[in-house]
Backbone as numpy.savetxt, mean C-alpha at the origin, in Angstrom:
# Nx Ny Nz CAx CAy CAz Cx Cy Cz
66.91 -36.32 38.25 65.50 -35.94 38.25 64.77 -36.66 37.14
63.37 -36.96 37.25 62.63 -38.33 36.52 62.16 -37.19 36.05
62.26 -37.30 34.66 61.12 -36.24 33.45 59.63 -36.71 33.79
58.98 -35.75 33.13 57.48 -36.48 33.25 57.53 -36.25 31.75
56.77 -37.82 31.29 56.39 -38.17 30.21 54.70 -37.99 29.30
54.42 -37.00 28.44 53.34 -37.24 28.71 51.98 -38.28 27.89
51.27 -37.84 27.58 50.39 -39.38 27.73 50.32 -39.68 26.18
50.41 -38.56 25.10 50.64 -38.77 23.74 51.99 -39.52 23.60
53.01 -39.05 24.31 54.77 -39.90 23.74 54.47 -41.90 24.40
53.32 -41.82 25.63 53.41 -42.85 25.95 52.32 -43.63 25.09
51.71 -43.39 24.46 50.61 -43.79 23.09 51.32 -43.83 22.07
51.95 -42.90 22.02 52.92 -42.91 20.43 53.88 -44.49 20.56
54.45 -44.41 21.88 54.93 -45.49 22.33 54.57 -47.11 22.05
53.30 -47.19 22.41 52.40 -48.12 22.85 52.25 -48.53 20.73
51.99 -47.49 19.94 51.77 -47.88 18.58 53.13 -48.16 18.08
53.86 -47.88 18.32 55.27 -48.55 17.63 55.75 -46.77 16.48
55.22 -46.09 17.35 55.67 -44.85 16.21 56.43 -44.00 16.98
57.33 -43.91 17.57 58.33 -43.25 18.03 59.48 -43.72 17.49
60.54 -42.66 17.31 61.87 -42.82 16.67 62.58 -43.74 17.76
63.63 -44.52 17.25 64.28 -44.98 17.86 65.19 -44.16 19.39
65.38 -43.55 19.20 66.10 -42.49 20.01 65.16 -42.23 21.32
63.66 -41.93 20.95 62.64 -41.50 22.02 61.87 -42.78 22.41
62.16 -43.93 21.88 61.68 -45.36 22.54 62.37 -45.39 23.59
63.84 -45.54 23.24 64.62 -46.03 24.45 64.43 -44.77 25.61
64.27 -43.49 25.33 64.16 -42.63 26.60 62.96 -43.24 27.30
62.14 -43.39 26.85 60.91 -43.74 27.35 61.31 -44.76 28.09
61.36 -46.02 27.67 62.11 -47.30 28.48 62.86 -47.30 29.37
63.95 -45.80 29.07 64.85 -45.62 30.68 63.73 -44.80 31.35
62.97 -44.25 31.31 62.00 -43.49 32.39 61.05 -44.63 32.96
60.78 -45.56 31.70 59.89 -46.70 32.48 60.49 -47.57 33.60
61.59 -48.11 33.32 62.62 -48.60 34.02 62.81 -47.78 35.78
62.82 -46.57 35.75 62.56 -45.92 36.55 61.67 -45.39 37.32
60.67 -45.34 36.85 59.49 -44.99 37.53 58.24 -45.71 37.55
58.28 -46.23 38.58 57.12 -47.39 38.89 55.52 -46.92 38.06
55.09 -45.46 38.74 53.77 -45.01 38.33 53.77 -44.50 36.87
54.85 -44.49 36.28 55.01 -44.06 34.57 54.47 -45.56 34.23
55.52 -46.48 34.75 54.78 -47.87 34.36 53.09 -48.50 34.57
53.14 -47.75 35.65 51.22 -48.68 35.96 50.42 -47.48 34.60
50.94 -46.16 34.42 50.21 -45.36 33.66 50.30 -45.70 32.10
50.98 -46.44 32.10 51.66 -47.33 30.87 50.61 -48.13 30.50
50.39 -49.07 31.98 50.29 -50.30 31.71 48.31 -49.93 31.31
48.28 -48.82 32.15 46.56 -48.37 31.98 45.92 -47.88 30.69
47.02 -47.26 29.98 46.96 -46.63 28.69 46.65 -48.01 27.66
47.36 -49.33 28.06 48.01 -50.35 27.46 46.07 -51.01 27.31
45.97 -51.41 28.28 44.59 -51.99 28.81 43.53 -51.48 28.21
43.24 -49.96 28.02 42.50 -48.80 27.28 42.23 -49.17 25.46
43.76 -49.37 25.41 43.87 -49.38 24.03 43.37 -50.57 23.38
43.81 -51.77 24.38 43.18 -53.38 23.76 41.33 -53.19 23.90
41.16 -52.53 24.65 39.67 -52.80 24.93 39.01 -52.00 23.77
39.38 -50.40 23.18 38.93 -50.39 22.27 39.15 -50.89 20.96
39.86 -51.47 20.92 40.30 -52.65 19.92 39.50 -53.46 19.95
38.57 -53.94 21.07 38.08 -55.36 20.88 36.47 -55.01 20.86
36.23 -53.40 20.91 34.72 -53.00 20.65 34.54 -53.35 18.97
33.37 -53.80 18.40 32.68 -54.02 17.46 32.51 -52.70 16.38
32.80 -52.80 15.33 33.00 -51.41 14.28 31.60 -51.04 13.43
31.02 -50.51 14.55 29.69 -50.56 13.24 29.72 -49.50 12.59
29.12 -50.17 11.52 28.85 -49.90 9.87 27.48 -49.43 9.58
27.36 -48.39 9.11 25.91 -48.05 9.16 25.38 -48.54 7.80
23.60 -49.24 8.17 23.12 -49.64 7.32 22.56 -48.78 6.31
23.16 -49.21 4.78 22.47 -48.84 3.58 20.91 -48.82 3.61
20.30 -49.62 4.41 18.70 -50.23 3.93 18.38 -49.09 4.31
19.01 -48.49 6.20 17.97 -47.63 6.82 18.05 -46.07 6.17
19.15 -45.95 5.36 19.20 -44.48 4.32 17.69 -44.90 3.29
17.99 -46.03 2.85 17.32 -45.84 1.37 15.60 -45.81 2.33
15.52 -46.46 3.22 13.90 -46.59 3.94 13.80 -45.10 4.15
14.54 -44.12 5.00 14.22 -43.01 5.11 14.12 -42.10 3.68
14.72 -42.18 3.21 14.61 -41.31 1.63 13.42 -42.04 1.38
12.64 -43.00 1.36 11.47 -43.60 0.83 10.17 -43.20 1.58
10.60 -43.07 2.56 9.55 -42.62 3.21 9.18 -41.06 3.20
10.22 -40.65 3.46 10.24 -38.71 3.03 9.38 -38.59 1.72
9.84 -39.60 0.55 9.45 -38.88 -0.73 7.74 -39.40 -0.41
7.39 -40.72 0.12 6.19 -41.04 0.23 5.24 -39.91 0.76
5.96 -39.30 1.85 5.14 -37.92 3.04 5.07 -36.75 1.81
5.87 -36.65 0.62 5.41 -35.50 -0.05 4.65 -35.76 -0.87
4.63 -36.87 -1.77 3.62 -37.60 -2.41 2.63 -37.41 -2.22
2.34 -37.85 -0.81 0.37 -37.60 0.12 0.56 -36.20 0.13
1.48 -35.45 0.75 1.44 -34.35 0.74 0.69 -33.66 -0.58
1.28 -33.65 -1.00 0.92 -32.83 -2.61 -0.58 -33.84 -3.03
-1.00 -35.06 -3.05 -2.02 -35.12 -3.53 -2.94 -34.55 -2.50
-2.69 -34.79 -0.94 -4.02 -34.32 -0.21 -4.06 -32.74 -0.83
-2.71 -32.30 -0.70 -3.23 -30.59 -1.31 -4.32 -30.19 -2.72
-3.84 -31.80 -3.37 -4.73 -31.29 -4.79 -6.57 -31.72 -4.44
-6.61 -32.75 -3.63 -7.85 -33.23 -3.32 -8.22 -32.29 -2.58
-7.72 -31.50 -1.46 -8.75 -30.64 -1.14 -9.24 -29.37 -1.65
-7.76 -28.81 -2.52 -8.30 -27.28 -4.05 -9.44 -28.24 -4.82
-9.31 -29.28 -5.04 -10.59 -30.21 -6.20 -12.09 -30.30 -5.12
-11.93 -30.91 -3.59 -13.29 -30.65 -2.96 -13.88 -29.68 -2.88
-12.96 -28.75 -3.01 -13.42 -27.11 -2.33 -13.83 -26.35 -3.45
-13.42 -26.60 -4.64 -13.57 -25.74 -6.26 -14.85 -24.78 -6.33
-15.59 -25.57 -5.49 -17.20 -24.64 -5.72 -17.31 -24.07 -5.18
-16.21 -24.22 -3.21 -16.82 -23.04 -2.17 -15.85 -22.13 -2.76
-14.63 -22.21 -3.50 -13.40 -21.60 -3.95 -14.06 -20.18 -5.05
-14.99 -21.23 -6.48 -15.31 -20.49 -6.90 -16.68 -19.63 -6.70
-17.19 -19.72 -6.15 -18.60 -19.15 -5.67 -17.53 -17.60 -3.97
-16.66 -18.13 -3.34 -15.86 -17.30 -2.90 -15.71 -15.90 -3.75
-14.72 -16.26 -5.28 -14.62 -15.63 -5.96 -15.31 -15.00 -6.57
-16.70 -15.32 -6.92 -17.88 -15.20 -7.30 -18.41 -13.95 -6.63
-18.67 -14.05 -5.41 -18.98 -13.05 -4.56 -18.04 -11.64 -4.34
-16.84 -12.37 -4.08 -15.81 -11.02 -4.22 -15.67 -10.38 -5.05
-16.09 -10.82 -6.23 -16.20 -9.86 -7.38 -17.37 -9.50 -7.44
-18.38 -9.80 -7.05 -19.69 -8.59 -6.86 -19.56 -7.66 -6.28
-18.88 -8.12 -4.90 -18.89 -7.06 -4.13 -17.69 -5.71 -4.67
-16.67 -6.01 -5.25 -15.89 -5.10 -5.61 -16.39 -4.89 -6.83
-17.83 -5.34 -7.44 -17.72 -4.17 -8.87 -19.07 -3.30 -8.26
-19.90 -3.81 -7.56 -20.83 -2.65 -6.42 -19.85 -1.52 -5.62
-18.85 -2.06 -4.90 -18.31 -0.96 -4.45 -17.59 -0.11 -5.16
-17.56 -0.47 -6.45 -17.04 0.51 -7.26 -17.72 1.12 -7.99
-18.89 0.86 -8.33 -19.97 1.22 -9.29 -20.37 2.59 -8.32
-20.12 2.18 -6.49 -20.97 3.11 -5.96 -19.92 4.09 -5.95
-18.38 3.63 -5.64 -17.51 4.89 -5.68 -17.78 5.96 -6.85
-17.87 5.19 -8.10 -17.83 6.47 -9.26 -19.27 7.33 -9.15
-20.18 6.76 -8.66 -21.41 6.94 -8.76 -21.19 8.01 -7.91
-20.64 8.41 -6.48 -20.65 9.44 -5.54 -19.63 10.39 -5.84
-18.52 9.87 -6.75 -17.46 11.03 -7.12 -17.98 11.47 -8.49
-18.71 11.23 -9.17 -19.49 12.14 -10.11 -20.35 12.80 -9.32
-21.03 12.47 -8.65 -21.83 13.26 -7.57 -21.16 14.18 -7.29
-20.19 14.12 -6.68 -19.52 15.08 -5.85 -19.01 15.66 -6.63
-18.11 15.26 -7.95 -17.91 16.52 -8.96 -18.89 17.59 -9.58
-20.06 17.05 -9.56 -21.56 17.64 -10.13 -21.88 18.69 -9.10
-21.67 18.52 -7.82 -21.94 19.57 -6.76 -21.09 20.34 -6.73
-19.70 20.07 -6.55 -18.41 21.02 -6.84 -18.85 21.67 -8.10
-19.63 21.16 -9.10 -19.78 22.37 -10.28 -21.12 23.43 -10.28
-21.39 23.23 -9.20 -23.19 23.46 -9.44 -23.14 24.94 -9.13
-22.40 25.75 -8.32 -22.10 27.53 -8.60 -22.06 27.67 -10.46
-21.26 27.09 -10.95 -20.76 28.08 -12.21 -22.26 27.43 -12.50
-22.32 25.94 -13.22 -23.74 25.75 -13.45 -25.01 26.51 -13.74
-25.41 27.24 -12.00 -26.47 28.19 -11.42 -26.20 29.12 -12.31
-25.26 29.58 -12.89 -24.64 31.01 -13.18 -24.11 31.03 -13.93
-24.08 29.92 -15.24 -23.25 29.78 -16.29 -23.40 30.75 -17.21
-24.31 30.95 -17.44 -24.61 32.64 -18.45 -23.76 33.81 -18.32
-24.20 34.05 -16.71 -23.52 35.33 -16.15 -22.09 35.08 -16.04
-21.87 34.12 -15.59 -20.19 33.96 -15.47 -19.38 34.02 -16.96
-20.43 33.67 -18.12 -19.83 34.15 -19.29 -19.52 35.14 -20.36
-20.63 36.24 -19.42 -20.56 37.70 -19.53 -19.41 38.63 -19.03
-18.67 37.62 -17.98 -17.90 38.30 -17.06 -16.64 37.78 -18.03
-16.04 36.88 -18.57 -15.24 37.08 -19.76 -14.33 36.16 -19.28
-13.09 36.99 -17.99 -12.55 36.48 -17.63 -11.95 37.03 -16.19
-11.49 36.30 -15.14 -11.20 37.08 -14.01 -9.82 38.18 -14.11
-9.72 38.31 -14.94 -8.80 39.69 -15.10 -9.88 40.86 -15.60
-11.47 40.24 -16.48 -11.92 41.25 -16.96 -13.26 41.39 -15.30
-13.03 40.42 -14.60 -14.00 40.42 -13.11 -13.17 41.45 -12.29
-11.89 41.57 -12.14 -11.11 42.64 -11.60 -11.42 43.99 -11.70
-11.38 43.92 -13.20 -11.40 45.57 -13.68 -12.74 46.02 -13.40
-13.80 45.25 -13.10 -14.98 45.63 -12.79 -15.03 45.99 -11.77
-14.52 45.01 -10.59 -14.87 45.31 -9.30 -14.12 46.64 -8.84
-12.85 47.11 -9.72 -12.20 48.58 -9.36 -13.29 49.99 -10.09
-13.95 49.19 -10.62 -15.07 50.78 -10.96 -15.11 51.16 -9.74
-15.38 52.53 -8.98 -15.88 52.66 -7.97 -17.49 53.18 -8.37
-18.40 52.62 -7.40 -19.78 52.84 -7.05 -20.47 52.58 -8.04
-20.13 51.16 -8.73 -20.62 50.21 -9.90 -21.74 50.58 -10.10
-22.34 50.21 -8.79 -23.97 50.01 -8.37 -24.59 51.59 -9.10
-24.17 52.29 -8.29 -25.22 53.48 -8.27 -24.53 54.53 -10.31
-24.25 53.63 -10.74 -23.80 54.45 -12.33 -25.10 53.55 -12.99
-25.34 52.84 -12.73 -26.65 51.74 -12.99 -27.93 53.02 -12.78
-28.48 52.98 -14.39 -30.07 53.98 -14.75 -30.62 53.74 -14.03
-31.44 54.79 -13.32 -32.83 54.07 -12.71 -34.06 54.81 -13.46
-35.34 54.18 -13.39 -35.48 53.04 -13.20 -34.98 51.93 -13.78
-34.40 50.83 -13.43 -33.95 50.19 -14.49 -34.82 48.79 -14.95
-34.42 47.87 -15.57 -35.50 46.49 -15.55 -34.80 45.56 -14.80
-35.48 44.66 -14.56 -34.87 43.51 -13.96 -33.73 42.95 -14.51
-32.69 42.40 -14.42 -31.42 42.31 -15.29 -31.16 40.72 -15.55
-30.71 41.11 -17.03 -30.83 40.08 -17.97 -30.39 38.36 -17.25
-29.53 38.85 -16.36 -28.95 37.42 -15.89 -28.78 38.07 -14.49
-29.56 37.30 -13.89 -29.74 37.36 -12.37 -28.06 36.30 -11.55
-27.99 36.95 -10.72 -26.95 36.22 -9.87 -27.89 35.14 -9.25
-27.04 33.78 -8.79 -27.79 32.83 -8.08 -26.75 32.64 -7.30
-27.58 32.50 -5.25 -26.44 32.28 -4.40 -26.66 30.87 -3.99
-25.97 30.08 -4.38 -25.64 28.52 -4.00 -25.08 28.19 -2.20
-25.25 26.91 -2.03 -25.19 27.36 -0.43 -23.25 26.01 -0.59
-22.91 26.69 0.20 -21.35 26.55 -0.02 -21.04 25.20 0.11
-21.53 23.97 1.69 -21.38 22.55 1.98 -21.87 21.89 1.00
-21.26 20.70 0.74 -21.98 19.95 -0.47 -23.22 19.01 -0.24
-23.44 18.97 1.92 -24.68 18.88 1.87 -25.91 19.57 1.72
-25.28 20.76 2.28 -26.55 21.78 2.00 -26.62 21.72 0.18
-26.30 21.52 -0.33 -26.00 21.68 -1.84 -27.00 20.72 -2.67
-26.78 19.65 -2.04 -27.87 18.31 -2.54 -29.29 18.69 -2.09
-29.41 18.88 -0.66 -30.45 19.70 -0.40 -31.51 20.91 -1.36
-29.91 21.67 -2.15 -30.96 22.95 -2.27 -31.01 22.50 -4.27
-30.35 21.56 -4.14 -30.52 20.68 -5.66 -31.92 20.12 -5.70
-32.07 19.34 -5.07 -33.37 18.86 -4.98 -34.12 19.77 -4.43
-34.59 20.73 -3.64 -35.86 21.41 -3.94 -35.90 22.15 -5.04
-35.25 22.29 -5.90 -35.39 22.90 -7.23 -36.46 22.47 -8.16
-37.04 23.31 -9.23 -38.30 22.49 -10.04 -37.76 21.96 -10.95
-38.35 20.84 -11.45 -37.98 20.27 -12.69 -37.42 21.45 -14.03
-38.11 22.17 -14.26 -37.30 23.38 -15.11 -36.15 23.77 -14.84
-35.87 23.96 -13.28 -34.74 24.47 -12.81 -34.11 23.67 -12.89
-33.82 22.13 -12.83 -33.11 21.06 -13.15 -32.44 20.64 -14.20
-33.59 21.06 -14.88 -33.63 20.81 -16.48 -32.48 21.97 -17.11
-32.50 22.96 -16.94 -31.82 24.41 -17.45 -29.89 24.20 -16.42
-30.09 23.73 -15.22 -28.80 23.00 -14.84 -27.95 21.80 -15.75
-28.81 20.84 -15.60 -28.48 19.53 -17.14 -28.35 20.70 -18.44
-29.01 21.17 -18.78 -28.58 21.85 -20.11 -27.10 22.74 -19.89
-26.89 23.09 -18.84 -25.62 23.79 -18.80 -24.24 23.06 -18.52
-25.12 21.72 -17.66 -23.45 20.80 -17.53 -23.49 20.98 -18.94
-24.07 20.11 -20.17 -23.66 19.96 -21.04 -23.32 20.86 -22.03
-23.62 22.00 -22.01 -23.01 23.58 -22.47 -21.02 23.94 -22.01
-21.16 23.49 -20.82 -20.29 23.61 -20.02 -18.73 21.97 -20.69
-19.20 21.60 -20.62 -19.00 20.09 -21.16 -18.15 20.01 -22.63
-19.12 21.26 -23.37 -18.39 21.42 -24.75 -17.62 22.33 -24.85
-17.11 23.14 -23.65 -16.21 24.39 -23.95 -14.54 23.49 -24.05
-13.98 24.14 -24.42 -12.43 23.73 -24.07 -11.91 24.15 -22.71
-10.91 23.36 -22.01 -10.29 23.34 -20.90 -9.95 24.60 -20.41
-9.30 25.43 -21.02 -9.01 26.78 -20.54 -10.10 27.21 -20.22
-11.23 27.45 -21.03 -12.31 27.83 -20.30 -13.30 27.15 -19.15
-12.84 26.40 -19.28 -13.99 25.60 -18.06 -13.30 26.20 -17.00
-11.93 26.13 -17.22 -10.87 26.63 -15.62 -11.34 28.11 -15.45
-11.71 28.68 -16.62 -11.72 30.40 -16.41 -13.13 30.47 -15.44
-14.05 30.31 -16.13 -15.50 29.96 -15.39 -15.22 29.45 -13.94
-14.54 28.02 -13.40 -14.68 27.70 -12.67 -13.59 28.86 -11.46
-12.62 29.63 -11.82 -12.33 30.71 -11.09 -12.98 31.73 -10.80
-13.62 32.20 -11.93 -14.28 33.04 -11.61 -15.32 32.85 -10.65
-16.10 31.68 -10.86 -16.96 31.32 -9.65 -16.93 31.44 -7.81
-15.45 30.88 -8.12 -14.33 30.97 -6.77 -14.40 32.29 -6.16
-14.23 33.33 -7.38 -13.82 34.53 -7.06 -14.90 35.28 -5.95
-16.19 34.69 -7.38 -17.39 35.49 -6.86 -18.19 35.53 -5.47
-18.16 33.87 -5.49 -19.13 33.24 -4.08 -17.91 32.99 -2.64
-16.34 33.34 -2.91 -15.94 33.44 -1.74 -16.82 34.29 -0.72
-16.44 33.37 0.68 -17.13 34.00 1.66 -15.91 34.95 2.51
-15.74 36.13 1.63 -15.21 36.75 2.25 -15.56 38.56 1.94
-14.92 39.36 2.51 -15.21 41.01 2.46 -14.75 41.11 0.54
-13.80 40.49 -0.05 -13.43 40.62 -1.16 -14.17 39.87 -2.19
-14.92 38.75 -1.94 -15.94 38.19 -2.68 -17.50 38.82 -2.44
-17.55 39.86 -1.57 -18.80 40.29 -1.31 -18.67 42.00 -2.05
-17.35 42.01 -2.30 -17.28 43.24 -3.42 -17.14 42.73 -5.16
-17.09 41.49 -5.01 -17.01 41.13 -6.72 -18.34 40.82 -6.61
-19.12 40.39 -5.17 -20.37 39.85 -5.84 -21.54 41.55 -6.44
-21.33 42.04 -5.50 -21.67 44.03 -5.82 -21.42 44.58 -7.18
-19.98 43.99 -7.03 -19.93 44.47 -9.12 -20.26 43.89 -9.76
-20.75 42.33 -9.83 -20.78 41.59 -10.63 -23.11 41.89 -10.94
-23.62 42.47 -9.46 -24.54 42.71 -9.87 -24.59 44.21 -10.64
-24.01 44.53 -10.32 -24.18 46.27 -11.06 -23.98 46.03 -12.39
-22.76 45.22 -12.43 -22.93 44.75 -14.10 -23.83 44.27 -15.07
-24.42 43.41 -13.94 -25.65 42.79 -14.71 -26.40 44.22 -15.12
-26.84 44.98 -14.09 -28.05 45.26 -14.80 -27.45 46.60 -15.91
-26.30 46.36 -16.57 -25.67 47.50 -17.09 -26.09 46.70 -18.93
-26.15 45.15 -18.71 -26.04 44.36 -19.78 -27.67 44.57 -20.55
């Protein structure tokens, strides 16, 4: 039986690198088998022809032209970038120019409406800064409102009482509203109390500003502190 040989032992062959021992097998199989030989002889033919192709060598010039040209494309690169930040400098800075107007207006107007709006959030105790400081503190607004029948232990006839309650209207639009129809006196005696208000220490501004809470809630329990809080008055 004819081995089959395969196409590496017959290449290995063909280069002269087979052991002595596996040449001659080869040679008795060639000897023997006609189509081992033509596959021989095809392998043989294969091998001279790439032998006789041309070995190219790649050119040095066309590396160093491409690296020359790359660095050239960043070169323009980077100057067109600087020529057009240098054409543009004025629409650039006049850009900047503007954006900073506009963000120190929109900020001028933010603080401008959140003092606003803190000024309205204060404008109950404000109205009522006197009276709310008669009332001491909302532990001493408690003990009042448990008197029973505040109102009617109040002399009659009595006088008009020293510090009138003022009812503020609760939205902070209605609020601006009932700010401005006020008279200049009445304005005036508000400004004098922010800044009354202004010089107390923190604990108390918080005490005042609870108590306020307490008084003008719109509820069945703020409509009994507001009852004691008048009976009190006219007790003062």
């Amino acid at each position: 039986m004819i081995e089959q040989v395969p196409d590496e032992t017959l290449v290995a062959y063909l280069d002269g690198e087979l052991a002595a021992v596996e040449a001659t097998q080869v040679e008795v199989q060639l000897k023997a088998n006609e189509s081992l030989r033509r596959r021989l002889d095809e392998l043989r033919g294969t091998w001279e022809l790439l032998g006789d192709l041309p070995l190219e060598q790649p050119d040095p010039r066309l590396a160093e032209t491409t690296i020359e040209l790359i660095g050239l494309s960043l070169e323009r690169s980077h100057e067109t970038w600087l020529d057009r930040c240098y054409r543009y400098r004025w629409w650039l800075t006049t850009c900047a120019g503007v954006l900073g107007l506009l963000l120190g207006v929109f900020w001028s107007q933010w603080q401008h409406e959140r003092n606003e709006r803190q000024l309205l959030e204060r404008v109950p105790v404000l109205a009522n800064f006197k009276l709310l400081q008669e009332l001491v503190s909302p532990v001493w607004l408690e003990k009042i409102a448990s008197i029973p029948e505040l109102e009617e232990l109040t002399p009659a006839p009595y006088e008009k009482p020293v510090f009138s309650m003022v009812t503020v209207p609760p939205g902070l639009e209605e609020r601006t509203a009932w700010v401005k129809g006020l008279s200049n006196a009445e304005k005036k005696r508000l400004r004098d109390n922010a800044h009354s208000l202004d010089s107390l220490d923190e604990e108390k501004r918080q005490s005042l500003q609870s108590l306020s809470e307490m008084v003008f809630q719109d509820t069945p329990q703020g409509q009994e502190y507001r009852s004691a809080v008048q009976g009190y008055a006219r007790l003062l």
